[in-house]
Coordinates of C-alpha atoms in Angstrom, one line a residue:
X1 CA 93.1 9.8 33.7
X2 CA 90.9 7.5 31.6
X3 CA 91.2 9.7 28.5
X4 CA 95.0 9.6 28.9
X5 CA 94.9 5.8 29.2
X6 CA 92.9 5.4 26.0
X7 CA 95.2 7.7 24.1
X8 CA 98.3 5.8 25.4
X9 CA 96.7 2.5 24.2
X10 CA 96.0 4.0 20.8
X11 CA 99.5 5.3 20.6
X12 CA 101.0 1.9 21.4
X13 CA 98.8 0.1 18.8
X14 CA 99.7 2.6 16.2
X15 CA 103.4 2.3 16.8
X16 CA 103.7 -1.4 16.9
X17 CA 101.5 -2.3 13.9
X18 CA 103.5 -3.7 10.9
X19 CA 102.2 -0.9 8.6
X20 CA 103.8 1.7 10.8
X21 CA 107.0 -0.1 11.7
X22 CA 109.1 1.6 9.0
X23 CA 108.2 5.0 10.3
X24 CA 108.5 4.5 14.0
X25 CA 112.3 4.4 14.8
X26 CA 112.5 8.2 15.1
X27 CA 109.3 8.4 17.1
X28 CA 110.6 5.8 19.6
X29 CA 113.9 7.6 20.0
X30 CA 112.0 10.8 20.8
X31 CA 109.6 9.0 23.2
X32 CA 112.4 7.4 25.0
X33 CA 114.4 10.6 25.4
X34 CA 111.4 12.5 26.7
X35 CA 110.5 9.9 29.3
X36 CA 114.2 9.5 30.4
X37 CA 114.4 13.3 31.0
X38 CA 111.0 13.3 32.8
X39 CA 112.1 10.4 35.1
X40 CA 115.3 12.2 35.8
X41 CA 113.5 15.4 36.7
X42 CA 111.0 13.5 38.9
X43 CA 113.9 12.2 41.0
X44 CA 115.7 15.5 41.1
X45 CA 112.7 17.5 42.2
X46 CA 111.2 15.0 44.7
X47 CA 113.7 12.5 46.0
X48 CA 115.3 13.5 49.3
X49 CA 118.8 12.4 48.2
X50 CA 118.9 15.0 45.6
X51 CA 117.9 18.0 47.8
X52 CA 120.5 20.7 48.5
X53 CA 120.3 19.9 52.2
X54 CA 121.0 16.1 52.0
X55 CA 123.1 16.2 48.8
X56 CA 123.7 12.5 48.5
X57 CA 126.7 12.7 46.1
X58 CA 126.9 9.0 45.5
X59 CA 123.2 8.8 44.5
X60 CA 123.6 11.8 42.3
X61 CA 126.6 10.4 40.5
X62 CA 124.8 7.1 39.8
X63 CA 121.8 9.0 38.6
X64 CA 123.7 11.3 36.3
X65 CA 125.7 8.3 34.9
X66 CA 122.5 6.4 34.4
X67 CA 120.8 9.3 32.6
X68 CA 123.8 9.6 30.3
X69 CA 123.7 5.9 29.5
X70 CA 119.9 6.0 29.0
X71 CA 120.1 8.9 26.6
X72 CA 122.9 7.0 24.7
X73 CA 120.6 4.0 24.5
X74 CA 117.7 6.1 23.4
X75 CA 119.5 6.9 20.2
X76 CA 119.5 3.2 19.4
X77 CA 115.9 2.5 20.3
X78 CA 113.7 1.4 17.4
X79 CA 110.9 -0.5 19.1
X80 CA 108.9 -0.5 22.3
X81 CA 111.1 -3.3 23.7
X82 CA 114.1 -1.0 23.4
X83 CA 112.1 1.7 25.2
X84 CA 111.2 -0.7 28.0
X85 CA 114.9 -1.8 28.4
X86 CA 116.1 1.8 28.5
X87 CA 113.7 2.8 31.2
X88 CA 114.3 -0.3 33.3
X89 CA 118.0 0.3 33.2
X90 CA 117.5 3.9 34.3
X91 CA 115.5 2.8 37.4
X92 CA 118.0 0.2 38.2
X93 CA 120.8 2.7 38.8
X94 CA 119.2 4.0 42.0
X95 CA 120.2 0.6 43.6
X96 CA 117.0 0.7 45.6
X97 CA 113.9 -1.3 44.5
X98 CA 111.7 1.5 45.8
X99 CA 112.7 3.2 42.5
X100 CA 111.0 1.3 39.8
X101 CA 109.8 1.6 36.3
X102 CA 106.7 -0.3 35.0
X103 CA 104.4 -0.4 32.0
X104 CA 100.9 -1.9 31.6
X105 CA 101.7 -2.5 27.9
X106 CA 104.2 -5.3 28.2
X107 CA 103.7 -7.9 25.4
X108 CA 101.7 -10.9 26.4
X109 CA 104.4 -13.2 24.9
X110 CA 108.1 -13.5 25.2
X111 CA 110.8 -15.9 23.8
X112 CA 111.9 -18.7 26.0
X113 CA 114.6 -21.3 25.8
X114 CA 112.6 -24.0 27.6
X115 CA 114.8 -23.7 30.7
X116 CA 113.8 -22.1 34.1
X117 CA 116.9 -21.2 36.1
X118 CA 117.3 -20.9 39.9
X119 CA 120.1 -19.6 42.1
X120 CA 121.6 -22.3 44.5
X121 CA 124.6 -21.2 46.5
X122 CA 126.8 -19.3 44.1
X123 CA 125.6 -21.0 40.9
X124 CA 122.8 -20.8 38.5
X125 CA 121.1 -24.2 38.2
X126 CA 118.4 -25.5 35.9
X127 CA 115.1 -25.7 38.0
X128 CA 113.0 -27.2 35.2
X129 CA 113.5 -28.2 31.6
X130 CA 110.4 -28.2 29.4
X131 CA 109.9 -30.7 26.6
X132 CA 113.2 -32.5 27.3
X133 CA 113.5 -35.9 25.8
X134 CA 113.7 -38.9 28.2
X135 CA 117.2 -38.9 29.8
X136 CA 118.1 -35.6 28.3
X137 CA 116.7 -33.2 31.0
X138 CA 119.1 -30.6 32.3
X139 CA 117.2 -30.3 35.5
X140 CA 119.7 -29.9 38.4
X141 CA 122.6 -29.0 36.0
X142 CA 124.7 -25.9 36.8
X143 CA 125.2 -23.2 34.1
X144 CA 128.9 -22.8 33.1
X145 CA 128.7 -20.4 30.1
X146 CA 126.7 -19.1 27.2
X147 CA 128.3 -18.4 23.8
X148 CA 131.6 -18.5 25.5
X149 CA 130.8 -16.0 28.2
X150 CA 130.9 -17.3 31.8
X151 CA 127.6 -17.8 33.6
X152 CA 128.3 -15.0 36.1
X153 CA 129.3 -12.5 33.4
X154 CA 126.4 -13.4 31.2
X155 CA 123.9 -13.1 34.1
X156 CA 125.4 -9.7 35.2
X157 CA 125.0 -8.4 31.7
X158 CA 121.5 -9.8 31.2
X159 CA 120.0 -9.1 34.6
X160 CA 122.4 -6.9 36.5
X161 CA 122.0 -3.8 34.4
X162 CA 118.2 -3.9 34.1
X163 CA 116.4 -5.9 36.8
X164 CA 118.7 -6.4 39.7
X165 CA 121.4 -4.7 41.8
X166 CA 124.1 -7.3 41.1
X167 CA 126.0 -6.8 44.3
X168 CA 123.0 -7.9 46.3
X169 CA 122.7 -11.7 46.4
X170 CA 119.0 -11.7 47.2
X171 CA 118.3 -9.9 43.9
X172 CA 120.4 -12.4 42.0
X173 CA 118.2 -15.1 43.5
X174 CA 115.0 -13.2 42.6
X175 CA 116.0 -12.5 39.0
X176 CA 117.6 -15.9 38.2
X177 CA 114.4 -17.6 36.8
X178 CA 114.4 -15.1 33.9
X179 CA 118.0 -15.7 32.9
X180 CA 116.9 -17.6 29.7
X181 CA 113.7 -15.7 29.0
X182 CA 114.0 -13.1 26.3
X183 CA 111.7 -10.1 26.5
X184 CA 113.3 -8.4 23.4
X185 CA 115.9 -6.3 25.1
X186 CA 118.1 -5.1 22.2
X187 CA 121.0 -4.3 24.4
X188 CA 121.6 -7.9 25.5
X189 CA 122.3 -10.5 22.8
X190 CA 120.2 -13.7 22.9
X191 CA 122.6 -16.6 23.4
X192 CA 122.6 -19.5 20.9
X193 CA 124.2 -22.2 23.0
X194 CA 125.2 -22.8 26.6
X195 CA 127.4 -25.3 28.5
X196 CA 126.1 -26.9 31.7
X197 CA 127.8 -29.1 34.3
X198 CA 126.4 -32.1 36.2
X199 CA 128.3 -34.7 38.2
X200 CA 131.6 -33.3 37.0
X201 CA 130.6 -33.7 33.3
X202 CA 130.0 -30.8 31.0
X203 CA 127.0 -30.8 28.6
X204 CA 126.8 -28.6 25.5
X205 CA 123.3 -27.6 24.8
X206 CA 121.9 -25.6 21.8
X207 CA 119.1 -23.4 23.0
X208 CA 115.7 -24.0 21.4
X209 CA 114.0 -20.6 21.6
X210 CA 110.2 -20.6 21.3
X211 CA 107.4 -18.2 22.0
X212 CA 105.6 -18.4 25.3
X213 CA 102.9 -16.6 27.2
X214 CA 104.1 -14.5 30.1
X215 CA 101.2 -15.7 32.3
X216 CA 102.2 -19.4 31.6
X217 CA 105.8 -18.7 32.5
X218 CA 104.9 -17.0 35.7
X219 CA 103.6 -20.3 37.1
X220 CA 107.0 -21.9 36.2
X221 CA 109.2 -19.1 37.5
X222 CA 107.5 -18.6 40.9
X223 CA 108.7 -21.8 42.6
X224 CA 112.2 -21.2 41.2
X225 CA 112.7 -18.0 43.2
X226 CA 113.7 -20.0 46.2
X227 CA 111.7 -18.1 48.7
X228 CA 109.2 -19.0 51.4
X229 CA 105.8 -18.0 52.7
X230 CA 105.6 -17.8 56.5
X231 CA 101.9 -17.1 56.8
X232 CA 100.7 -15.4 59.9
X233 CA 100.2 -16.6 63.5
X234 CA 101.8 -17.9 66.7
X235 CA 102.1 -21.7 67.3
X236 CA 104.2 -24.3 69.0
X237 CA 106.7 -26.4 67.1
X238 CA 108.9 -29.3 68.1
X239 CA 111.5 -27.1 69.6
X240 CA 109.7 -24.1 71.0
X241 CA 107.4 -21.4 69.6
X242 CA 107.1 -20.2 66.1
X243 CA 105.9 -16.6 65.1
X244 CA 104.9 -16.4 61.5
X245 CA 105.0 -12.9 60.1
X246 CA 104.9 -12.8 56.3
X247 CA 104.2 -9.1 56.0
X248 CA 104.0 -5.9 58.0
X249 CA 100.6 -4.8 56.8
X250 CA 97.1 -5.1 58.4
X251 CA 97.5 -8.9 58.8
X252 CA 100.4 -8.4 61.2
X253 CA 98.2 -6.7 63.9
X254 CA 96.5 -10.0 65.0
X255 CA 100.0 -11.6 65.2
X256 CA 101.2 -8.9 67.5
X257 CA 98.1 -9.4 69.7
X258 CA 98.7 -13.2 69.8
X259 CA 102.3 -12.6 70.8
X260 CA 101.2 -10.4 73.7
X261 CA 98.5 -12.9 74.7
X262 CA 101.1 -15.7 74.7
X263 CA 103.9 -13.8 76.3
X264 CA 104.3 -16.2 79.2
X265 CA 104.8 -19.2 76.8
X266 CA 107.1 -17.3 74.5
X267 CA 109.4 -16.1 77.3
X268 CA 110.0 -19.7 78.7
X269 CA 110.3 -21.5 75.3
X270 CA 113.7 -23.0 74.6
X271 CA 113.6 -21.5 71.1
X272 CA 111.4 -18.7 69.7
X273 CA 111.5 -18.2 65.9
X274 CA 110.4 -15.0 64.2
X275 CA 109.7 -16.4 60.7
X276 CA 109.8 -13.5 58.1
X277 CA 109.9 -15.5 54.9
X278 CA 108.1 -13.7 52.1
X279 CA 108.1 -10.4 54.1
X280 CA 108.5 -7.4 51.7
X281 CA 107.8 -4.7 54.3
X282 CA 105.0 -2.5 55.6
X283 CA 105.0 -0.9 59.0
X284 CA 108.1 -1.8 61.1
X285 CA 106.2 -0.8 64.3
X286 CA 104.6 -4.3 64.3
X287 CA 108.1 -5.8 64.5
X288 CA 109.0 -3.4 67.3
X289 CA 106.1 -4.6 69.4
X290 CA 107.1 -8.3 69.0
X291 CA 110.7 -7.4 69.9
X292 CA 109.5 -5.6 73.1
X293 CA 107.6 -8.7 74.1
X294 CA 110.5 -11.1 73.5
X295 CA 113.5 -9.1 74.6
X296 CA 111.8 -6.9 77.1
X297 CA 111.1 -3.2 77.2
X298 CA 114.3 -2.4 79.1
X299 CA 116.6 -4.1 76.6
X300 CA 114.6 -2.7 73.6
X301 CA 114.9 0.9 74.9
X302 CA 118.6 0.5 75.7
X303 CA 119.6 -1.0 72.3
X304 CA 117.1 0.4 69.9
X305 CA 115.4 3.4 71.7
X306 CA 118.5 5.3 72.9
X307 CA 119.0 7.3 69.7
X308 CA 118.0 10.7 71.2
X309 CA 115.6 13.2 69.7
X310 CA 115.3 14.6 66.1
X311 CA 115.4 11.1 64.6
X312 CA 111.9 11.1 63.1
X313 CA 111.3 10.5 59.4
X314 CA 111.0 13.9 57.6
X315 CA 109.5 14.7 54.1
X316 CA 111.1 16.7 51.3
X317 CA 108.5 19.4 50.9
X318 CA 108.4 19.7 47.1
X319 CA 105.0 20.6 45.7
X320 CA 104.2 17.0 44.6
X321 CA 105.4 15.5 47.8
X322 CA 103.3 17.9 49.8
X323 CA 100.3 17.1 47.7
X324 CA 100.8 13.4 48.6
X325 CA 101.0 14.2 52.3
X326 CA 97.7 16.0 52.1
X327 CA 96.1 13.2 50.3
X328 CA 97.1 10.7 53.0
X329 CA 95.3 12.8 55.7
X330 CA 91.9 12.2 53.9
X331 CA 92.8 8.8 52.5
X332 CA 93.4 7.2 55.9
X333 CA 91.0 9.2 58.0
X334 CA 88.6 6.3 58.4
X335 CA 90.8 3.3 58.0
X336 CA 93.8 4.4 60.1
X337 CA 92.9 7.5 62.1
X338 CA 96.1 7.5 64.1
X339 CA 98.2 7.7 61.0
X340 CA 95.9 10.3 59.5
X341 CA 96.3 12.5 62.6
X342 CA 100.1 12.1 62.5
X343 CA 100.2 13.0 58.9
X344 CA 98.0 16.1 59.5
X345 CA 100.7 17.3 61.9
X346 CA 103.4 16.4 59.4
X347 CA 101.6 18.5 56.8
X348 CA 101.5 21.5 59.2
X349 CA 105.3 21.1 59.7
X350 CA 105.8 20.9 55.9
X351 CA 103.8 24.0 55.3
X352 CA 105.8 25.9 57.9
X353 CA 109.0 24.6 56.2
X354 CA 107.8 25.9 52.8
X355 CA 107.1 29.3 54.4
X356 CA 110.6 29.4 55.8
X357 CA 112.2 28.4 52.5
X358 CA 113.4 25.0 53.9
X359 CA 113.4 21.7 52.0
X360 CA 112.3 19.3 54.7
X361 CA 109.4 19.1 57.2
X362 CA 111.8 18.6 60.1
X363 CA 115.4 18.2 61.1
X364 CA 117.6 16.1 58.8
X365 CA 120.2 15.5 61.5
X366 CA 119.8 13.0 64.3
X367 CA 120.7 14.1 67.9
X368 CA 122.5 11.1 69.4
X369 CA 123.2 12.8 72.7
X370 CA 120.7 10.5 74.4
X371 CA 122.3 7.3 73.4
X372 CA 122.3 4.7 76.2
X373 CA 125.6 3.8 77.8
X374 CA 126.7 0.8 79.8
X375 CA 125.7 -2.9 79.4
X376 CA 122.2 -3.6 78.0
X377 CA 119.7 -5.4 80.3
X378 CA 119.4 -9.1 79.7
X379 CA 116.6 -10.2 77.3
X380 CA 113.3 -11.1 78.9
X381 CA 112.9 -14.4 77.1
X382 CA 115.0 -17.2 78.6
X383 CA 115.4 -19.2 75.4
X384 CA 117.2 -18.6 72.1
X385 CA 115.5 -16.1 69.8
X386 CA 115.9 -16.9 66.1
X387 CA 115.3 -14.5 63.2
X388 CA 114.5 -16.4 59.9
X389 CA 114.6 -14.5 56.6
X390 CA 114.7 -15.3 52.9
X391 CA 115.7 -13.2 49.9
X392 CA 112.3 -11.4 50.0
X393 CA 113.1 -9.3 53.1
X394 CA 113.0 -5.7 52.0
X395 CA 112.0 -2.2 53.1
X396 CA 110.5 -2.2 56.6
X397 CA 111.4 -5.9 57.0
X398 CA 115.0 -4.8 56.9
X399 CA 114.4 -2.4 59.8
X400 CA 112.9 -5.3 61.8
X401 CA 115.7 -7.6 60.8
X402 CA 118.4 -5.1 61.8
X403 CA 116.7 -4.5 65.2
X404 CA 116.4 -8.2 66.0
X405 CA 120.1 -8.7 65.1
X406 CA 121.2 -5.8 67.3
X407 CA 119.0 -7.1 70.2
X408 CA 120.8 -10.5 70.0
X409 CA 118.7 -12.8 67.8
X410 CA 120.4 -15.6 65.9
X411 CA 119.9 -14.8 62.2
X412 CA 119.4 -17.8 60.0
X413 CA 118.1 -18.6 56.5
X414 CA 119.0 -16.5 53.5
X415 CA 120.6 -13.1 53.1
X416 CA 118.1 -10.2 52.9
X417 CA 117.6 -7.7 50.2
X418 CA 118.9 -4.2 50.6
X419 CA 117.5 -0.6 50.7
X420 CA 118.4 2.9 51.8
X421 CA 117.3 5.4 54.4
X422 CA 114.8 7.0 52.0
X423 CA 111.1 6.2 52.3
X424 CA 107.6 6.9 51.2
X425 CA 107.3 5.8 47.5
X426 CA 105.1 7.5 44.9
X427 CA 104.9 6.8 41.2
X428 CA 104.0 9.1 38.3
X429 CA 102.9 8.5 34.8
X430 CA 105.6 9.5 32.3
X431 CA 104.8 12.0 29.5
X432 CA 104.3 9.3 26.8
X433 CA 101.6 7.7 28.9
X434 CA 103.2 4.3 28.2
X435 CA 104.8 3.7 31.7
X436 CA 105.2 4.8 35.2
X437 CA 108.3 5.8 37.2
X438 CA 108.6 6.1 41.0
X439 CA 110.4 8.3 43.5
X440 CA 110.9 8.4 47.2
X441 CA 109.7 11.4 49.3
X442 CA 111.0 11.1 52.8
X443 CA 114.2 10.7 54.7
X444 CA 115.0 9.0 58.0
X445 CA 118.2 10.5 59.6
X446 CA 118.2 7.9 62.3
X447 CA 118.2 4.9 59.9
X448 CA 121.5 3.5 58.5
X449 CA 122.2 5.0 55.0
X450 CA 122.4 1.4 53.7
X451 CA 120.1 -1.2 55.1
X452 CA 121.2 -4.6 54.3
X453 CA 121.9 -6.9 52.8
X454 CA 122.0 -8.7 56.1
X455 CA 123.9 -12.0 55.9
X456 CA 122.6 -14.7 58.3
X457 CA 125.0 -16.3 60.8
X458 CA 123.8 -19.7 59.5
X459 CA 122.8 -20.0 55.9
X460 CA 120.1 -22.5 54.9
X461 CA 121.0 -24.1 51.6
X462 CA 117.9 -26.3 51.1
X463 CA 114.4 -25.4 49.8
X464 CA 113.5 -22.6 52.1
X465 CA 109.8 -23.1 51.3
X466 CA 109.8 -26.5 52.9
X467 CA 108.6 -25.6 56.3
X468 CA 108.8 -29.0 58.0
X469 CA 112.5 -29.5 56.9
X470 CA 113.2 -25.9 57.9
X471 CA 111.7 -26.4 61.4
X472 CA 113.9 -29.5 61.9
X473 CA 117.0 -27.6 60.8
X474 CA 116.2 -24.6 63.0
X475 CA 115.6 -26.8 66.0
X476 CA 119.0 -28.5 65.5
X477 CA 121.1 -25.4 64.9
X478 CA 119.4 -23.2 67.5
X479 CA 120.2 -25.6 70.3
X480 CA 123.9 -25.9 69.5

């Protein structure tokens, strides 16, 4: 692995030095074509959607169209930036952020127009304006157009084809800060001038492009993403009880224990908030345990647990996926022995499936014959249960959000991100050695084919990272 990394670094340096620039266009075209085809093969061979058994035709159509576009772009690639853009565009066609492309060789600098954008409501707004003369700052102004192209169309072209699924509002929010940052994508023209609007007055602004360090811009773009950070723990607030669950990894376990320990207080509180701001996923079982405490085991089993048998997540048993499963057995043997034992059983199922010539470690249909009927039992908690999300909510966070909504929680905050019913991500280095591409390996027949985006019943339009203001707002709306 280290030798491959050294060779890749040497290759990049050779290709981007000025002395080699005149000879590199043909090489970049070949590099791009090769990596596009390798990424396409990776998905075809390992992703559950593209198995004969599942045969997700919508996914296959998007992938085939994305491959054709990527190969068309490959013929125009002359630099590493063109290669980067082509590979990013290919990953984006999956419409699932579990499928990604990344490279450790991104340039340390980019070009920047001095403006950091944010998404507020349905508009792109200037979050900060560097080096603006006194009285000339565009901070707070909404973008109207760039070079005569409407703000929405410009953003869809710049971001929607390469770094965001444009139909998902959460991803528009996430990608908005980079709208006027140029990483050298040759397929999107850099605008010269934009029109902004503030207080009903339009302002024409010539963009002043300059070089900037990526690391410096990260500090500027982070607060513009309009997301929060719940933290972890259970506490009282002026309105009831507040459960902070920023992730579904190891730090969630103490939160679950605290919820169990404070069950009595939680069940009589007038309002109980599950705050999932900043939660990008992990293990949804932590959310299930909190739901059981708040809503009660009877309601949870009736609403969530009545799906019958044969609804377990199953793996596509390609050689690389099976290798990953085996590695999990040893990798987690000490740190998570329960998971390791479960994976060992899954490996045995997968090996039997391979021997039978089957594509999955278990059934890919879900027996719903055991679905509960009749009215669901009342929730155990006597107060209002509130689910709070921001645009970060993704992957297993979506499962928890969907369960809480089905159980009867009031959903507030921002709309969630979106994903599919395919799981277990793995990435592979592409043949050039210049980047990585990911695939998914498992399939959950009992999970909705499209998870999210989940729109809150009450949308919060303020700064969702301002916890005191958010608490006051939640207390007010939850008691209506």
